[in-house]
């Protein structure tokens, strides 16, 4: 037990200390000062691959590919610190120092150097009342350039309230203050850039595009916002692929194959400049030119990317860039770099040797075949990415970030002519990140304003490239989506008859009003042609002429009968009925004219009632003449006295009675449901048939049925009297006339029902004229023939005949 007690006693007597685990990280560029600022830059862009065996401690990264851009950013930070230290107005009496670390493009190393900036690189901490707690050695960190390392660093240092100010990390995700409370930046968020890129694409009418992004937080988040906005603007992505510059060649080859087989001619590239260089190299192997590139700020305004594009892959590329900036004296300071005068000789020596492709003399055999560096080479005579000042807007972002920290310190330390060094700067980090630096992020509201300038597009063309999945549907068509494809891929289907679309890319066709119809182009509704049987058209004119001819013919017959009214052939069969029949025939011819012309209320009521009444008057007269023939023959028989029962008075009353019945039917029809003008929109799709609706079908068929009943009765009586022994038996002619009359109206029914539009009216007129001509010709023309051409037969003896009737 004694050795154990002694060990416990010794442990109680020891002062508790905090020891750093792992190897300490040393800065690549540093300078002491009253207040230290940290800098995290990727002086190297990659590192050598290694296979960890997990049997021993991993070796430090072996960084490769010196990145001149990051040296420019570091020089911009040094320039700003130098100006502040030399200023008597800003932080008077306070000198700013710095510690800058190289991350080699590794996220893991970025976190490691961030902790080094927070902890310092002492192996053990000094004793304190609160063990293992002490202020951070830097009060703010400038960097990193990319979004993914910034996310990792901000996550680690956020709880310590150490402000981190990035000059080029644009991922919209970094705006989330709950995750990254101490992250700030001097460049707009990609949220605005992505939306502006989508508006740019829509402005030029590109609705069918491909998308390529860096497979990191910058590319994935930026493209996600672009895709969301593109959908709102009716832009479709044919493909959206991601890669990283360190991906295996097979994966990049798949992307090349996708581009080669795609139909879109516009590619939106949300890539870093390093990823873009890898992609250009692969595209050049297949000479994939002719595409319109739309780029993010990561590569679009980078001159080195354009210089490496020797195969003109990116000709005509457009995109959004950071506004131009100029900082007086910065260009000269960046180029005025001397390796031997620097306190950080190792990194600057490597930089100088890479810049001039030479080697500093370290031993007698170190130079080899390369030329020896003197340290006095002229930087301005070199043409490469370090001497290229196209990234001056980014240098300005670094410059603004350093000055923002300086102004915040100036305010917190209460600097006037001197600064209050007694302020406890352990609270400075929280104040700095939450209050004094809240306004360094630029106003990120972007509004796309494109002036009508002449752009030079791909293939040096002045015509805006076209990239659509389907051409716009012209007026008169509608869009129908193609099955299994995005909404930008559709077929243009012509609007159906009676439907129109009067705008481009219409998704539906609008049905025209029932009285309108679509034109041939299907882009406007035109008023339907109103169709009715008019006097101006050939058919109407011919029917009118026939009706007038029939009426005139009837008048001529009446005049002949009136002139020869005292002759036997006129007096033989009640000349009064003959004249009344001629009058009714004239009215029958004239009533057909009411069927021609635009239907109106009065014409619709008049045409059917006039037709019905005049025809009944006509048939009644014929029926009366038929009865007179029968009665006259019966009167010649011995002991017959029938003529006193059917004399002139009875004949008149029979005509009036038969006609009055039809008049009553018409009155009831007109009272209950009269005919009326109707616009028939169903018969023809492109025409309006103006017709007279029957009103009551029962009334119409009652009128026709009554005419048919009288006609059948007349035909039957005339048929019975056809063989009476009279040399001029009128019953024969009445039989023929009634046969024609019935045949016409029997065939009229199916023809009327099946005839469309105005042709049904023409059929009805034809039936009226045909039956009227049949009555006129069959009954009166034979008599006129005898009166005018065979007057010798117009005697009572000839009329009575030579053969006496046989009595049974």
PDB file of N, CA and C in Angstrom, residues 182-238:
ATOM      1  N   UNK A 182     -21.506  32.091 -36.436  1.00  0.00           N
ATOM      2  CA  UNK A 182     -20.420  33.065 -36.538  1.00  0.00           C
ATOM      3  C   UNK A 182     -19.890  33.208 -37.959  1.00  0.00           C
ATOM      4  N   UNK A 183     -20.611  32.635 -38.937  1.00  0.00           N
ATOM      5  CA  UNK A 183     -20.128  32.731 -40.317  1.00  0.00           C
ATOM      6  C   UNK A 183     -20.644  34.006 -40.973  1.00  0.00           C
ATOM      7  N   UNK A 184     -19.740  34.698 -41.638  1.00  0.00           N
ATOM      8  CA  UNK A 184     -20.069  35.918 -42.374  1.00  0.00           C
ATOM      9  C   UNK A 184     -19.361  35.860 -43.718  1.00  0.00           C
ATOM     10  N   UNK A 185     -19.797  36.690 -44.653  1.00  0.00           N
ATOM     11  CA  UNK A 185     -19.144  36.703 -45.965  1.00  0.00           C
ATOM     12  C   UNK A 185     -19.325  38.052 -46.640  1.00  0.00           C
ATOM     13  N   UNK A 186     -18.442  38.307 -47.559  1.00  0.00           N
ATOM     14  CA  UNK A 186     -18.470  39.579 -48.295  1.00  0.00           C
ATOM     15  C   UNK A 186     -18.862  39.344 -49.756  1.00  0.00           C
ATOM     16  N   UNK A 187     -19.588  38.297 -50.012  1.00  0.00           N
ATOM     17  CA  UNK A 187     -20.057  37.959 -51.369  1.00  0.00           C
ATOM     18  C   UNK A 187     -21.501  37.494 -51.252  1.00  0.00           C
ATOM     19  N   UNK A 188     -22.329  37.791 -52.242  1.00  0.00           N
ATOM     20  CA  UNK A 188     -23.738  37.384 -52.156  1.00  0.00           C
ATOM     21  C   UNK A 188     -23.901  35.872 -52.102  1.00  0.00           C
ATOM     22  N   UNK A 189     -25.012  35.473 -51.513  1.00  0.00           N
ATOM     23  CA  UNK A 189     -25.352  34.046 -51.431  1.00  0.00           C
ATOM     24  C   UNK A 189     -25.757  33.520 -52.800  1.00  0.00           C
ATOM     25  N   UNK A 190     -25.510  32.227 -52.999  1.00  0.00           N
ATOM     26  CA  UNK A 190     -25.916  31.583 -54.248  1.00  0.00           C
ATOM     27  C   UNK A 190     -27.425  31.527 -54.413  1.00  0.00           C
ATOM     28  N   UNK A 191     -28.162  31.767 -53.362  1.00  0.00           N
ATOM     29  CA  UNK A 191     -29.620  31.771 -53.474  1.00  0.00           C
ATOM     30  C   UNK A 191     -30.054  32.780 -54.533  1.00  0.00           C
ATOM     31  N   UNK A 192     -29.423  33.927 -54.538  1.00  0.00           N
ATOM     32  CA  UNK A 192     -29.766  34.981 -55.484  1.00  0.00           C
ATOM     33  C   UNK A 192     -29.146  34.708 -56.851  1.00  0.00           C
ATOM     34  N   UNK A 193     -27.915  34.178 -56.850  1.00  0.00           N
ATOM     35  CA  UNK A 193     -27.281  33.877 -58.123  1.00  0.00           C
ATOM     36  C   UNK A 193     -28.037  32.771 -58.860  1.00  0.00           C
ATOM     37  N   UNK A 194     -28.449  31.741 -58.126  1.00  0.00           N
ATOM     38  CA  UNK A 194     -29.152  30.623 -58.769  1.00  0.00           C
ATOM     39  C   UNK A 194     -30.464  31.088 -59.379  1.00  0.00           C
ATOM     40  N   UNK A 195     -31.191  31.921 -58.667  1.00  0.00           N
ATOM     41  CA  UNK A 195     -32.455  32.446 -59.190  1.00  0.00           C
ATOM     42  C   UNK A 195     -32.215  33.342 -60.401  1.00  0.00           C
ATOM     43  N   UNK A 196     -31.153  34.159 -60.326  1.00  0.00           N
ATOM     44  CA  UNK A 196     -30.836  35.034 -61.458  1.00  0.00           C
ATOM     45  C   UNK A 196     -30.420  34.216 -62.684  1.00  0.00           C
ATOM     46  N   UNK A 197     -29.708  33.124 -62.473  1.00  0.00           N
ATOM     47  CA  UNK A 197     -29.322  32.267 -63.600  1.00  0.00           C
ATOM     48  C   UNK A 197     -30.565  31.666 -64.262  1.00  0.00           C
ATOM     49  N   UNK A 198     -31.529  31.244 -63.449  1.00  0.00           N
ATOM     50  CA  UNK A 198     -32.773  30.697 -64.006  1.00  0.00           C
ATOM     51  C   UNK A 198     -33.516  31.759 -64.812  1.00  0.00           C
ATOM     52  N   UNK A 199     -33.539  32.992 -64.306  1.00  0.00           N
ATOM     53  CA  UNK A 199     -34.191  34.078 -65.045  1.00  0.00           C
ATOM     54  C   UNK A 199     -33.444  34.390 -66.331  1.00  0.00           C
ATOM     55  N   UNK A 200     -32.120  34.280 -66.280  1.00  0.00           N
ATOM     56  CA  UNK A 200     -31.310  34.509 -67.479  1.00  0.00           C
ATOM     57  C   UNK A 200     -31.635  33.476 -68.550  1.00  0.00           C
ATOM     58  N   UNK A 201     -31.742  32.225 -68.142  1.00  0.00           N
ATOM     59  CA  UNK A 201     -32.079  31.152 -69.083  1.00  0.00           C
ATOM     60  C   UNK A 201     -33.476  31.380 -69.676  1.00  0.00           C
ATOM     61  N   UNK A 202     -34.418  31.759 -68.826  1.00  0.00           N
ATOM     62  CA  UNK A 202     -35.790  31.990 -69.305  1.00  0.00           C
ATOM     63  C   UNK A 202     -35.869  33.199 -70.218  1.00  0.00           C
ATOM     64  N   UNK A 203     -35.035  34.198 -69.960  1.00  0.00           N
ATOM     65  CA  UNK A 203     -35.052  35.422 -70.768  1.00  0.00           C
ATOM     66  C   UNK A 203     -34.761  35.117 -72.233  1.00  0.00           C
ATOM     67  N   UNK A 204     -33.872  34.181 -72.478  1.00  0.00           N
ATOM     68  CA  UNK A 204     -33.505  33.851 -73.848  1.00  0.00           C
ATOM     69  C   UNK A 204     -34.354  32.713 -74.413  1.00  0.00           C
ATOM     70  N   UNK A 205     -35.382  32.309 -73.686  1.00  0.00           N
ATOM     71  CA  UNK A 205     -36.318  31.311 -74.205  1.00  0.00           C
ATOM     72  C   UNK A 205     -35.800  29.894 -74.198  1.00  0.00           C
ATOM     73  N   UNK A 206     -34.797  29.605 -73.372  1.00  0.00           N
ATOM     74  CA  UNK A 206     -34.259  28.242 -73.307  1.00  0.00           C
ATOM     75  C   UNK A 206     -35.044  27.463 -72.259  1.00  0.00           C
ATOM     76  N   UNK A 207     -35.894  26.586 -72.708  1.00  0.00           N
ATOM     77  CA  UNK A 207     -36.746  25.823 -71.784  1.00  0.00           C
ATOM     78  C   UNK A 207     -36.318  24.365 -71.675  1.00  0.00           C
ATOM     79  N   UNK A 208     -35.286  23.981 -72.398  1.00  0.00           N
ATOM     80  CA  UNK A 208     -34.829  22.584 -72.400  1.00  0.00           C
ATOM     81  C   UNK A 208     -33.314  22.615 -72.250  1.00  0.00           C
ATOM     82  N   UNK A 209     -32.837  22.400 -71.025  1.00  0.00           N
ATOM     83  CA  UNK A 209     -31.414  22.579 -70.743  1.00  0.00           C
ATOM     84  C   UNK A 209     -30.879  21.374 -69.979  1.00  0.00           C
ATOM     85  N   UNK A 210     -29.551  21.236 -70.054  1.00  0.00           N
ATOM     86  CA  UNK A 210     -28.853  20.271 -69.224  1.00  0.00           C
ATOM     87  C   UNK A 210     -28.184  20.988 -68.067  1.00  0.00           C
ATOM     88  N   UNK A 211     -27.861  20.253 -67.006  1.00  0.00           N
ATOM     89  CA  UNK A 211     -27.267  20.866 -65.813  1.00  0.00           C
ATOM     90  C   UNK A 211     -26.132  19.997 -65.304  1.00  0.00           C
ATOM     91  N   UNK A 212     -25.004  20.645 -65.026  1.00  0.00           N
ATOM     92  CA  UNK A 212     -23.839  19.974 -64.455  1.00  0.00           C
ATOM     93  C   UNK A 212     -23.408  20.780 -63.238  1.00  0.00           C
ATOM     94  N   UNK A 213     -23.081  20.085 -62.165  1.00  0.00           N
ATOM     95  CA  UNK A 213     -22.717  20.775 -60.939  1.00  0.00           C
ATOM     96  C   UNK A 213     -21.532  20.087 -60.270  1.00  0.00           C
ATOM     97  N   UNK A 214     -20.841  20.863 -59.453  1.00  0.00           N
ATOM     98  CA  UNK A 214     -19.799  20.276 -58.617  1.00  0.00           C
ATOM     99  C   UNK A 214     -20.467  19.440 -57.529  1.00  0.00           C
ATOM    100  N   UNK A 215     -19.900  18.289 -57.276  1.00  0.00           N
ATOM    101  CA  UNK A 215     -20.479  17.409 -56.261  1.00  0.00           C
ATOM    102  C   UNK A 215     -19.966  17.809 -54.878  1.00  0.00           C
ATOM    103  N   UNK A 216     -20.328  19.009 -54.483  1.00  0.00           N
ATOM    104  CA  UNK A 216     -20.007  19.508 -53.155  1.00  0.00           C
ATOM    105  C   UNK A 216     -21.136  20.435 -52.733  1.00  0.00           C
ATOM    106  N   UNK A 217     -20.980  21.049 -51.577  1.00  0.00           N
ATOM    107  CA  UNK A 217     -22.069  21.890 -51.061  1.00  0.00           C
ATOM    108  C   UNK A 217     -22.345  23.073 -51.976  1.00  0.00           C
ATOM    109  N   UNK A 218     -21.296  23.631 -52.555  1.00  0.00           N
ATOM    110  CA  UNK A 218     -21.454  24.760 -53.469  1.00  0.00           C
ATOM    111  C   UNK A 218     -22.321  24.365 -54.668  1.00  0.00           C
ATOM    112  N   UNK A 219     -21.959  23.293 -55.331  1.00  0.00           N
ATOM    113  CA  UNK A 219     -22.689  22.881 -56.519  1.00  0.00           C
ATOM    114  C   UNK A 219     -24.062  22.309 -56.229  1.00  0.00           C
ATOM    115  N   UNK A 220     -24.171  21.468 -55.213  1.00  0.00           N
ATOM    116  CA  UNK A 220     -25.443  20.800 -54.927  1.00  0.00           C
ATOM    117  C   UNK A 220     -26.499  21.788 -54.447  1.00  0.00           C
ATOM    118  N   UNK A 221     -26.118  22.666 -53.536  1.00  0.00           N
ATOM    119  CA  UNK A 221     -27.094  23.647 -53.036  1.00  0.00           C
ATOM    120  C   UNK A 221     -27.439  24.688 -54.091  1.00  0.00           C
ATOM    121  N   UNK A 222     -26.441  25.131 -54.824  1.00  0.00           N
ATOM    122  CA  UNK A 222     -26.707  26.115 -55.876  1.00  0.00           C
ATOM    123  C   UNK A 222     -27.615  25.567 -56.955  1.00  0.00           C
ATOM    124  N   UNK A 223     -27.366  24.323 -57.366  1.00  0.00           N
ATOM    125  CA  UNK A 223     -28.189  23.725 -58.407  1.00  0.00           C
ATOM    126  C   UNK A 223     -29.586  23.402 -57.906  1.00  0.00           C
ATOM    127  N   UNK A 224     -29.720  23.086 -56.621  1.00  0.00           N
ATOM    128  CA  UNK A 224     -31.050  22.818 -56.055  1.00  0.00           C
ATOM    129  C   UNK A 224     -31.928  24.061 -56.151  1.00  0.00           C
ATOM    130  N   UNK A 225     -31.358  25.220 -55.822  1.00  0.00           N
ATOM    131  CA  UNK A 225     -32.126  26.473 -55.931  1.00  0.00           C
ATOM    132  C   UNK A 225     -32.436  26.790 -57.386  1.00  0.00           C
ATOM    133  N   UNK A 226     -31.459  26.557 -58.273  1.00  0.00           N
ATOM    134  CA  UNK A 226     -31.696  26.797 -59.704  1.00  0.00           C
ATOM    135  C   UNK A 226     -32.832  25.907 -60.205  1.00  0.00           C
ATOM    136  N   UNK A 227     -32.807  24.640 -59.829  1.00  0.00           N
ATOM    137  CA  UNK A 227     -33.831  23.701 -60.290  1.00  0.00           C
ATOM    138  C   UNK A 227     -35.217  24.110 -59.804  1.00  0.00           C
ATOM    139  N   UNK A 228     -35.289  24.524 -58.554  1.00  0.00           N
ATOM    140  CA  UNK A 228     -36.577  24.953 -57.992  1.00  0.00           C
ATOM    141  C   UNK A 228     -37.120  26.165 -58.744  1.00  0.00           C
ATOM    142  N   UNK A 229     -36.243  27.149 -58.986  1.00  0.00           N
ATOM    143  CA  UNK A 229     -36.678  28.345 -59.713  1.00  0.00           C
ATOM    144  C   UNK A 229     -37.006  28.020 -61.160  1.00  0.00           C
ATOM    145  N   UNK A 230     -36.226  27.132 -61.767  1.00  0.00           N
ATOM    146  CA  UNK A 230     -36.468  26.758 -63.158  1.00  0.00           C
ATOM    147  C   UNK A 230     -37.852  26.132 -63.325  1.00  0.00           C
ATOM    148  N   UNK A 231     -38.260  25.316 -62.382  1.00  0.00           N
ATOM    149  CA  UNK A 231     -39.588  24.705 -62.457  1.00  0.00           C
ATOM    150  C   UNK A 231     -40.676  25.764 -62.398  1.00  0.00           C
ATOM    151  N   UNK A 232     -40.467  26.777 -61.579  1.00  0.00           N
ATOM    152  CA  UNK A 232     -41.444  27.860 -61.496  1.00  0.00           C
ATOM    153  C   UNK A 232     -41.518  28.656 -62.792  1.00  0.00           C
ATOM    154  N   UNK A 233     -40.415  28.694 -63.542  1.00  0.00           N
ATOM    155  CA  UNK A 233     -40.351  29.447 -64.791  1.00  0.00           C
ATOM    156  C   UNK A 233     -40.586  28.564 -66.010  1.00  0.00           C
ATOM    157  N   UNK A 234     -41.076  27.338 -65.787  1.00  0.00           N
ATOM    158  CA  UNK A 234     -41.377  26.397 -66.877  1.00  0.00           C
ATOM    159  C   UNK A 234     -40.133  26.036 -67.680  1.00  0.00           C
ATOM    160  N   UNK A 235     -39.030  25.863 -66.987  1.00  0.00           N
ATOM    161  CA  UNK A 235     -37.788  25.388 -67.601  1.00  0.00           C
ATOM    162  C   UNK A 235     -37.601  23.934 -67.182  1.00  0.00           C
ATOM    163  N   UNK A 236     -37.276  23.091 -68.131  1.00  0.00           N
ATOM    164  CA  UNK A 236     -37.104  21.664 -67.852  1.00  0.00           C
ATOM    165  C   UNK A 236     -35.637  21.282 -67.979  1.00  0.00           C
ATOM    166  N   UNK A 237     -35.203  20.399 -67.102  1.00  0.00           N
ATOM    167  CA  UNK A 237     -33.847  19.872 -67.153  1.00  0.00           C
ATOM    168  C   UNK A 237     -33.881  18.507 -67.815  1.00  0.00           C
ATOM    169  N   UNK A 238     -33.166  18.389 -68.926  1.00  0.00           N
ATOM    170  CA  UNK A 238     -33.080  17.082 -69.586  1.00  0.00           C
ATOM    171  C   UNK A 238     -32.253  16.126 -68.736  1.00  0.00           C
TER     172      UNK A 238
END
